[in-house]
PDB file of C-alpha atoms in Angstrom:
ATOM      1  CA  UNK A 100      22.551 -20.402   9.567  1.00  0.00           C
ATOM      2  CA  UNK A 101      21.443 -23.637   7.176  1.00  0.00           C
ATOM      3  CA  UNK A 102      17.634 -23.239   6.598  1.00  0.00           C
ATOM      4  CA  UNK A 103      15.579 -26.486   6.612  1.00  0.00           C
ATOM      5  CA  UNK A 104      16.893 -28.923   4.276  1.00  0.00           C
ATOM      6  CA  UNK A 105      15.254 -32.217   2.600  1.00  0.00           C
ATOM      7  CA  UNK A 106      16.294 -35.102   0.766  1.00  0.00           C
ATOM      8  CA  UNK A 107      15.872 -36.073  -2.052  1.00  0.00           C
ATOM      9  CA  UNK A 108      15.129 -33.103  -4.489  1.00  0.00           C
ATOM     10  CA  UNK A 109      12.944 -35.538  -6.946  1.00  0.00           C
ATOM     11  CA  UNK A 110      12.024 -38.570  -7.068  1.00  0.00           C
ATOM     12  CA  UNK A 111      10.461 -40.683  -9.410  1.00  0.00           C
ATOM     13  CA  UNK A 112       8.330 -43.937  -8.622  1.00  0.00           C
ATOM     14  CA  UNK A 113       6.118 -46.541  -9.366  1.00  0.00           C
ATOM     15  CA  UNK A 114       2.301 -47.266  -8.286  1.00  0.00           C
ATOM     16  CA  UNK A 115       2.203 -49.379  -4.994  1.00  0.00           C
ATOM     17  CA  UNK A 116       6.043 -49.071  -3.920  1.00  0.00           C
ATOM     18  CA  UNK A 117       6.482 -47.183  -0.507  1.00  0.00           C
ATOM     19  CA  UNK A 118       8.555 -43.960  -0.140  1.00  0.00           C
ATOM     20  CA  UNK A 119      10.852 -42.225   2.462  1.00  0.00           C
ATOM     21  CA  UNK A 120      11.171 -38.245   2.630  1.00  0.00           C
ATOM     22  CA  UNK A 121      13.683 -36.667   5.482  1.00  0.00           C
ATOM     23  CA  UNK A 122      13.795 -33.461   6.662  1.00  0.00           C
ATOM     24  CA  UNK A 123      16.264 -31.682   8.522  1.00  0.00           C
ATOM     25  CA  UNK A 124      15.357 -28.990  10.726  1.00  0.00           C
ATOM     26  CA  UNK A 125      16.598 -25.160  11.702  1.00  0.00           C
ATOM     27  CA  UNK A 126      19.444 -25.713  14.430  1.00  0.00           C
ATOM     28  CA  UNK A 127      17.863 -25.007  17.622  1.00  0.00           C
ATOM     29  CA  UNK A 128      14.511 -26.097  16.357  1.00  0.00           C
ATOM     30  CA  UNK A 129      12.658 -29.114  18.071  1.00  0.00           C
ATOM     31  CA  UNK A 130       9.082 -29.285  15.823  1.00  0.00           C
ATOM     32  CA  UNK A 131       8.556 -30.235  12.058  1.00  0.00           C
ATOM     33  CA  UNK A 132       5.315 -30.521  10.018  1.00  0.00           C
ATOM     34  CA  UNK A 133       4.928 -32.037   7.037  1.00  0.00           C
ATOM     35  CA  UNK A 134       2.481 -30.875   3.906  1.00  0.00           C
ATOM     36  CA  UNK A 135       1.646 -32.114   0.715  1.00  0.00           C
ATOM     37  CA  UNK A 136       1.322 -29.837  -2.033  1.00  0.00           C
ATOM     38  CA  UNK A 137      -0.338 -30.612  -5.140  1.00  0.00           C
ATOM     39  CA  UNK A 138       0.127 -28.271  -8.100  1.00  0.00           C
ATOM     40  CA  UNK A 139      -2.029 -25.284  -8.426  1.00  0.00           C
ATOM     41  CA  UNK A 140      -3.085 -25.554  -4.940  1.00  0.00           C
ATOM     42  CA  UNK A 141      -1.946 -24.756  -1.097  1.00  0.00           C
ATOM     43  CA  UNK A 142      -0.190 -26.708   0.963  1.00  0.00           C
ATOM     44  CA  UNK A 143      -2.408 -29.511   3.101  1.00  0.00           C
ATOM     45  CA  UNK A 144      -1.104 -30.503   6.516  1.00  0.00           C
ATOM     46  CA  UNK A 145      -0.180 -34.219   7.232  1.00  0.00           C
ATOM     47  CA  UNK A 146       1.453 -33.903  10.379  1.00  0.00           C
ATOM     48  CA  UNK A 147       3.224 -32.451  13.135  1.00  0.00           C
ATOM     49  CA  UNK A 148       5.787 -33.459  15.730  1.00  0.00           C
ATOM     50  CA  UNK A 149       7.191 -31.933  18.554  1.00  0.00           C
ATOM     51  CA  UNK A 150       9.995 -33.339  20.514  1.00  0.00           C
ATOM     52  CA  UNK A 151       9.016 -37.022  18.925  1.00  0.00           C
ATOM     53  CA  UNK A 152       5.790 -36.786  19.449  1.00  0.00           C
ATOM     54  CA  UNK A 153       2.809 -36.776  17.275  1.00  0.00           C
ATOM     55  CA  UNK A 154       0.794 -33.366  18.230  1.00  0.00           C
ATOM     56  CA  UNK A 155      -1.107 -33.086  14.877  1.00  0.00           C
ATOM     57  CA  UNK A 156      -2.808 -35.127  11.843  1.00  0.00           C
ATOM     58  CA  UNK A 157      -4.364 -34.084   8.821  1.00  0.00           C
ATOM     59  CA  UNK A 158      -6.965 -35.173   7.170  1.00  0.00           C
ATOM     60  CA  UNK A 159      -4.510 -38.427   5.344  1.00  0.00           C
ATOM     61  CA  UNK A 160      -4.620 -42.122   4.708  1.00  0.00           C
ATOM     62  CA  UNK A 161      -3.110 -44.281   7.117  1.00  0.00           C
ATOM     63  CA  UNK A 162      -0.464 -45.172   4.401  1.00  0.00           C
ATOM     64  CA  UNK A 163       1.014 -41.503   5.721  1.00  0.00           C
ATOM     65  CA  UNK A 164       2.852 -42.034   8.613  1.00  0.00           C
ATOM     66  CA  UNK A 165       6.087 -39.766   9.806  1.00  0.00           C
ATOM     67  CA  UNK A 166       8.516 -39.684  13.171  1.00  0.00           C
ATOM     68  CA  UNK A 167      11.106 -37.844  14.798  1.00  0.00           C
ATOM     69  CA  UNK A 168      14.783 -38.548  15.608  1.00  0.00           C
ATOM     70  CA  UNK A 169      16.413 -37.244  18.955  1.00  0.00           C
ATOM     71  CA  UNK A 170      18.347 -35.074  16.668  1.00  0.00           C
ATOM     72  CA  UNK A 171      15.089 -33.742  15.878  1.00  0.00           C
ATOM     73  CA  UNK A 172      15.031 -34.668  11.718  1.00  0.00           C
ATOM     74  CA  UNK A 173      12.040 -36.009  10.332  1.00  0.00           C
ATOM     75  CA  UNK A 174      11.202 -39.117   7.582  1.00  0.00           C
ATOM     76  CA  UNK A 175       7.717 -39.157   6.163  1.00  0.00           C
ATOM     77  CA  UNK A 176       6.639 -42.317   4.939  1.00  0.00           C
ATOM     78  CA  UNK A 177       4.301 -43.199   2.156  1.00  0.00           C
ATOM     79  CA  UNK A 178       3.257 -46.876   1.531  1.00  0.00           C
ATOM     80  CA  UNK A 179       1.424 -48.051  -1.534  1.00  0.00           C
ATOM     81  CA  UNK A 180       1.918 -45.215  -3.481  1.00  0.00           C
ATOM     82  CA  UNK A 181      -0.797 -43.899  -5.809  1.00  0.00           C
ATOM     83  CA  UNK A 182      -0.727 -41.750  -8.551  1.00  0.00           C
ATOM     84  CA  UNK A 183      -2.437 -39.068  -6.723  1.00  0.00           C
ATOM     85  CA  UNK A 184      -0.020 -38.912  -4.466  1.00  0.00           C
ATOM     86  CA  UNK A 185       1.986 -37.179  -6.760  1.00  0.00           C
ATOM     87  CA  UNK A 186       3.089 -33.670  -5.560  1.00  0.00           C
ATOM     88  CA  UNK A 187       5.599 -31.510  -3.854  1.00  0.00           C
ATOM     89  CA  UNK A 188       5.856 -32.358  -0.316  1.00  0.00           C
ATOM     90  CA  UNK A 189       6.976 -29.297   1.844  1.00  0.00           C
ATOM     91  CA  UNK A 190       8.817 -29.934   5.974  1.00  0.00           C
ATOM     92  CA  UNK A 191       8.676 -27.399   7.877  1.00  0.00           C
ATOM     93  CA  UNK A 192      10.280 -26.568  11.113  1.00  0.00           C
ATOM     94  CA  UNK A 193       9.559 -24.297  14.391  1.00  0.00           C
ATOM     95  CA  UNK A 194      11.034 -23.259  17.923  1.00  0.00           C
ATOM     96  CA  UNK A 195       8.403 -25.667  19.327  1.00  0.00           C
ATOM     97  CA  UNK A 196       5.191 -27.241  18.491  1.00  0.00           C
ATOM     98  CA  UNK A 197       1.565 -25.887  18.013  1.00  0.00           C
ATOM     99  CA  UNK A 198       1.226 -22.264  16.220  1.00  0.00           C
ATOM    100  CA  UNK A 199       4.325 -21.108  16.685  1.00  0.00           C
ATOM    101  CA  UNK A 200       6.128 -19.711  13.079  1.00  0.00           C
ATOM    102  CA  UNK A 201       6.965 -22.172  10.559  1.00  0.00           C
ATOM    103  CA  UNK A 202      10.057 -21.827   8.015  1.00  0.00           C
ATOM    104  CA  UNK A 203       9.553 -23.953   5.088  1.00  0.00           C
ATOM    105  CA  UNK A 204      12.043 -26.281   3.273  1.00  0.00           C
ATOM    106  CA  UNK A 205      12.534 -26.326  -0.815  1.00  0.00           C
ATOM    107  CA  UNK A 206      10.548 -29.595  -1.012  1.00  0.00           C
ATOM    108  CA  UNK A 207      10.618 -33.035  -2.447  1.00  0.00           C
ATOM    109  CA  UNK A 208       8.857 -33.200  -5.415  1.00  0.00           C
ATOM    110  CA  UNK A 209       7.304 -36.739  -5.633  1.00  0.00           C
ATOM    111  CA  UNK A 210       6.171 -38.024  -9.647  1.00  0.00           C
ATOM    112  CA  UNK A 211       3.859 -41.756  -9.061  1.00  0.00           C
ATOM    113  CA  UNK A 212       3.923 -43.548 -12.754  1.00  0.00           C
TER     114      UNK A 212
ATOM    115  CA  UNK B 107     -14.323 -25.420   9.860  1.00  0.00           C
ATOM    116  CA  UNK B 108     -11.451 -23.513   9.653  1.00  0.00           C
ATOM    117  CA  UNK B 109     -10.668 -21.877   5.728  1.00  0.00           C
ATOM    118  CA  UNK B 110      -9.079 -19.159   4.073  1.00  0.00           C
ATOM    119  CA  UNK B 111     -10.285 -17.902   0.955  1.00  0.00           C
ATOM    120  CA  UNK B 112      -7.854 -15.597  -1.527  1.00  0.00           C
ATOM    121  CA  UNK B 113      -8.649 -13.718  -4.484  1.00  0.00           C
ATOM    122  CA  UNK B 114      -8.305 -15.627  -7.632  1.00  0.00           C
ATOM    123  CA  UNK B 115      -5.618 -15.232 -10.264  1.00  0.00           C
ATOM    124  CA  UNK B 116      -3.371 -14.601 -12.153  1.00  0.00           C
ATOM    125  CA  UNK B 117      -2.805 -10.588 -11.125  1.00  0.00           C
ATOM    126  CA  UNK B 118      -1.056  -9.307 -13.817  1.00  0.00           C
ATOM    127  CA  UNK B 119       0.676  -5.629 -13.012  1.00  0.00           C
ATOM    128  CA  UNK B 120       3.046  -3.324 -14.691  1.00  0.00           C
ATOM    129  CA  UNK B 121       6.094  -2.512 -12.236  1.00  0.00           C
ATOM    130  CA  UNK B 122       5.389   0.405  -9.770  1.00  0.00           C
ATOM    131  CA  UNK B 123       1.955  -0.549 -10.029  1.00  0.00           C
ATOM    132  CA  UNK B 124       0.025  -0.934  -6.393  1.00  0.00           C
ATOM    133  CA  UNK B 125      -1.303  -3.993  -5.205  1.00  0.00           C
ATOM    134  CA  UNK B 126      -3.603  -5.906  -3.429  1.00  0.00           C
ATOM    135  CA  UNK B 127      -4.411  -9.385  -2.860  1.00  0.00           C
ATOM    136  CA  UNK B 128      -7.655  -9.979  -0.653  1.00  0.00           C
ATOM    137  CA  UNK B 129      -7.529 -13.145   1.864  1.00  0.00           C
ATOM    138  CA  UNK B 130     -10.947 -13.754   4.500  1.00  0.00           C
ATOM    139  CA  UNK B 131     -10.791 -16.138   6.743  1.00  0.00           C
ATOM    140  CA  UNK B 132     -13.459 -18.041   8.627  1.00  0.00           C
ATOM    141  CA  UNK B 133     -12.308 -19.498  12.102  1.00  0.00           C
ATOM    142  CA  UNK B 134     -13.302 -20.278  15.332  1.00  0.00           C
ATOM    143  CA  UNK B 135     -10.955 -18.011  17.731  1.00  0.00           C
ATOM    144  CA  UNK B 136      -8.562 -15.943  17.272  1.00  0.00           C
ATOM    145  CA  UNK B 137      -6.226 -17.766  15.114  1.00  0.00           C
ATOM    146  CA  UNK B 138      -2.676 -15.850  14.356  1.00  0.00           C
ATOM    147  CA  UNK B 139      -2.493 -14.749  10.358  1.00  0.00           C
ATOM    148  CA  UNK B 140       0.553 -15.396   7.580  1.00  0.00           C
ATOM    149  CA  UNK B 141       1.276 -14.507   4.150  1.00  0.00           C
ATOM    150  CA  UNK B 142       3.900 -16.955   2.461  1.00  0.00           C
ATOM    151  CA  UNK B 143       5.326 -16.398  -1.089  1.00  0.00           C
ATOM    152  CA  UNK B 144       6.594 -19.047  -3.388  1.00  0.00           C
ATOM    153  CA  UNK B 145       9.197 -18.307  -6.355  1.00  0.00           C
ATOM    154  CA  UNK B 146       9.103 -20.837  -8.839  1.00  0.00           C
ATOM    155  CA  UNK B 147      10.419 -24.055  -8.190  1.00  0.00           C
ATOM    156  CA  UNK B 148      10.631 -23.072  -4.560  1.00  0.00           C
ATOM    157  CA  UNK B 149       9.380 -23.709  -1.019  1.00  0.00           C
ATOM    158  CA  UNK B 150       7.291 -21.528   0.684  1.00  0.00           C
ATOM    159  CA  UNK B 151       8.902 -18.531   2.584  1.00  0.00           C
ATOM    160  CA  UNK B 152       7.206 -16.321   5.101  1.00  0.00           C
ATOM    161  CA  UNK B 153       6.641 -13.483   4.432  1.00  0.00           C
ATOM    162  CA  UNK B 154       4.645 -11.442   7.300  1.00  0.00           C
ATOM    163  CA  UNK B 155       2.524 -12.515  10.135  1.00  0.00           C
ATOM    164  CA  UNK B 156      -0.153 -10.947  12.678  1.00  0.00           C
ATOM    165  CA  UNK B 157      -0.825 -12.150  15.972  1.00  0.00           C
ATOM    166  CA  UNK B 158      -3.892 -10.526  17.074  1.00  0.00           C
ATOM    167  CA  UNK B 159      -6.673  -8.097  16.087  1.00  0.00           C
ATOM    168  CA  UNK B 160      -5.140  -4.744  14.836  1.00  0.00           C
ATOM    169  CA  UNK B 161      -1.775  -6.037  14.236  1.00  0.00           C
ATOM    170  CA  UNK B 162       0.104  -4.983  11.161  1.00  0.00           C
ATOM    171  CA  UNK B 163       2.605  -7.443   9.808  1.00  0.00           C
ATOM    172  CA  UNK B 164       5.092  -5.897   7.342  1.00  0.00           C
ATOM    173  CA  UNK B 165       8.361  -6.993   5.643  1.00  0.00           C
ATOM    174  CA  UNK B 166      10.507  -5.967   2.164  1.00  0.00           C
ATOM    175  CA  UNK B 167       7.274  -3.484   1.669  1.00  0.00           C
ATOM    176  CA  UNK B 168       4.806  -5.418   1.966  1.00  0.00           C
ATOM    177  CA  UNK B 169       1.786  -4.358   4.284  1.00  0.00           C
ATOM    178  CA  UNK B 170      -1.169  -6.891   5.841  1.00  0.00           C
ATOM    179  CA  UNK B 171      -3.350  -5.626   8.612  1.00  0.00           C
ATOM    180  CA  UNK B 172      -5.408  -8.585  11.113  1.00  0.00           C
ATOM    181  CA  UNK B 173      -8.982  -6.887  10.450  1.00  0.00           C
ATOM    182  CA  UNK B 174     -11.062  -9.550  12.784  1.00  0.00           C
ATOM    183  CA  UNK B 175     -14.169  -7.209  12.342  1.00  0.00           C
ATOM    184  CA  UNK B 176     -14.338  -8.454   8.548  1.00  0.00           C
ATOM    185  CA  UNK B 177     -12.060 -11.298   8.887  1.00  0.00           C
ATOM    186  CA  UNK B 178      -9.700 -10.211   6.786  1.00  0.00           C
ATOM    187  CA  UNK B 179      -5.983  -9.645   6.009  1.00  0.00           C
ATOM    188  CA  UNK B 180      -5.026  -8.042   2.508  1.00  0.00           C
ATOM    189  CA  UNK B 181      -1.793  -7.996   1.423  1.00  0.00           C
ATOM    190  CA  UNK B 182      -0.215  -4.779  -0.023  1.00  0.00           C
ATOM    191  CA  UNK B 183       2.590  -3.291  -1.436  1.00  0.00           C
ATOM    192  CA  UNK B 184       2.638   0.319  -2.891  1.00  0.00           C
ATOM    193  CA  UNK B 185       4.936   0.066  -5.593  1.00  0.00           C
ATOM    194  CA  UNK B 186       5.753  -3.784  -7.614  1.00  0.00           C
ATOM    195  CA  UNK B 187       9.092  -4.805  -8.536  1.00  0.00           C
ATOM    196  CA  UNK B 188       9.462  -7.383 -11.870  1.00  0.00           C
ATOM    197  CA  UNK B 189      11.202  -9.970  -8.606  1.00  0.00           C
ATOM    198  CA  UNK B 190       7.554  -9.916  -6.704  1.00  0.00           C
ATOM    199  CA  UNK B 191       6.434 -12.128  -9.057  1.00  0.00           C
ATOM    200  CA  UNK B 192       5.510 -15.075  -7.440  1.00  0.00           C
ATOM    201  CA  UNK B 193       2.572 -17.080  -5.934  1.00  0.00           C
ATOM    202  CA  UNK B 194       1.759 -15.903  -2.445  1.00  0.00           C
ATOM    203  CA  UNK B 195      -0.294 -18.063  -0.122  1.00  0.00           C
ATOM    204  CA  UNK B 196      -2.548 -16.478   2.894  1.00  0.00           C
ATOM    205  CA  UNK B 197      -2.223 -19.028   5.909  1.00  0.00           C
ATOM    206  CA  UNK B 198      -3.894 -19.102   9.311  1.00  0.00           C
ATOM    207  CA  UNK B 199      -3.481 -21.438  12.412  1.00  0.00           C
ATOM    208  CA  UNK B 200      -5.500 -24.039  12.978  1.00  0.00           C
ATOM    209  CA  UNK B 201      -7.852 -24.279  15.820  1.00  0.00           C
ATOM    210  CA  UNK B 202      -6.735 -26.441  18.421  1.00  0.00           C
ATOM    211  CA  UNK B 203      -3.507 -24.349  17.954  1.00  0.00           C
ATOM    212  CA  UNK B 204      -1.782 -26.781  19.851  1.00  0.00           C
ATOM    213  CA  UNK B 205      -1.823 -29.202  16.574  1.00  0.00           C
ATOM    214  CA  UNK B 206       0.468 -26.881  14.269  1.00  0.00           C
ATOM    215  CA  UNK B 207      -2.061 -27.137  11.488  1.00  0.00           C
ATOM    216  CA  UNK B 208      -1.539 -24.428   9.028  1.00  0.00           C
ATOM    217  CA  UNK B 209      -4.221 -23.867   6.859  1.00  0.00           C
ATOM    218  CA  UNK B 210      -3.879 -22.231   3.769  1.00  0.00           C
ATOM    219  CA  UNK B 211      -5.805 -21.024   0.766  1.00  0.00           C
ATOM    220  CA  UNK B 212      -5.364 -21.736  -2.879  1.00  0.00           C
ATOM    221  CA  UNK B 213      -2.475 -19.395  -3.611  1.00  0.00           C
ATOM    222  CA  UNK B 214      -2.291 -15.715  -5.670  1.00  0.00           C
ATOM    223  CA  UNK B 215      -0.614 -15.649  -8.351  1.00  0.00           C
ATOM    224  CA  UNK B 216       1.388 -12.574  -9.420  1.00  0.00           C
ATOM    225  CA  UNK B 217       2.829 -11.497 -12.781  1.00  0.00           C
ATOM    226  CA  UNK B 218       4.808  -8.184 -12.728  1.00  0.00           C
ATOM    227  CA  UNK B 219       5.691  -6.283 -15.856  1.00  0.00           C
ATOM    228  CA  UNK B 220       8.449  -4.457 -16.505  1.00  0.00           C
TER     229      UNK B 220
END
């Protein structure tokens, strides 16, 4: 069975532009979370969703915001990107919401000039 | 609030060596416990979990035991292979579990030796 996937691999851009990360999730799976991982460090939680709705929210800028399809992918979005905002960002899906297990995609890693 | 704390690194080993990377935790409840590893360039792929107190999670030889009376769970592996090397990441669940919140700490990382 296909892990989780997410598009794109890389992506480079500019300070103040506005982003879109998707995430598929493991078939049969109905919850993704998102992180942000900046190098040399762990993963920090943005958000989760469970059957298209928000159940969780880190500790992140309004300019963060994410939703669910009925399929059950994800899109983060980022608006007015900052340089800081430069990292890998991680989607990761489970059976259902809350603790259950999480299986992690490869990432998107994100580079703000 | 919630945190995990890991030993810090690089651990640098010769192969067949033993290891062990210490992880505490400070939470309120009984959160449930994870190791992840990450290969370079990769996501992050579980590894073992623990549920509850006295629960041992194990996988591919790896060993971590849910010690909640010195909130603790050390990862271990008796003998090191040159492919462990990695970064691995000690993870608990975030109080109100019902969020999903995953919090991690700052990641291990390992250097085998051939």
């Amino acid at each position: 069975d296909a892990g989780v996937t997410q598009s794109p691999t890389h992506l480079i851009k500019t300070r103040g532009q506005h982003v879109t990360l998707r995430c598929s999730p493991i078939s049969g799976h109905k919850s993704v979370s998102w992180y942000q991982q900046v190098l040399g460090q762990g993963p920090q939680f943005i958000f989760q969703y469970y059957e298209k709705e928000e159940r969780g929210r880190g500790n992140f800028p309004d300019r963060f915001s994410a939703r669910q399809f009925p399929n059950y992918s994800s899109e983060l979005n980022v608006n007015a990107l900052l340089l800081g905002d430069s990292a890998l960002y991680l989607c990761a899906s489970s059976l259902e919401g809350g603790a259950q297990t999480q299986y992690f995609g490869p990432g998107t890693r994100l580079l703000v000039l | 609030g919630d945190s995990v704390t890991q030993m810090e690194g690089p651990v640098t080993l010769s192969e067949e060596a033993c290891l062990t990377i210490n992880c505490t935790y400070t939470a309120t409840g009984y959160p449930s416990l994870f190791w992840y590893v990450q290969y370079p360039g990769e996501g992050l792929q579980l590894l073992l979990k623990a549920t509850k107190a006295d629960d041992k999670g194990s996988n591919k030889g790896f060993e971590a035991t849910y010690r909640k009376e010195t909130t603790s769970f050390h990862l271990e592996k008796g003998s090191v292979q040159v492919s462990d090397s990695a970064v691995y990441f000690c993870a608990l669940s975030g109080i109100p579990s019902n969020t999903g919140k995953l919090i991690f700490g700052q990641g291990t990382t390992l250097q085998v030796k051939p």
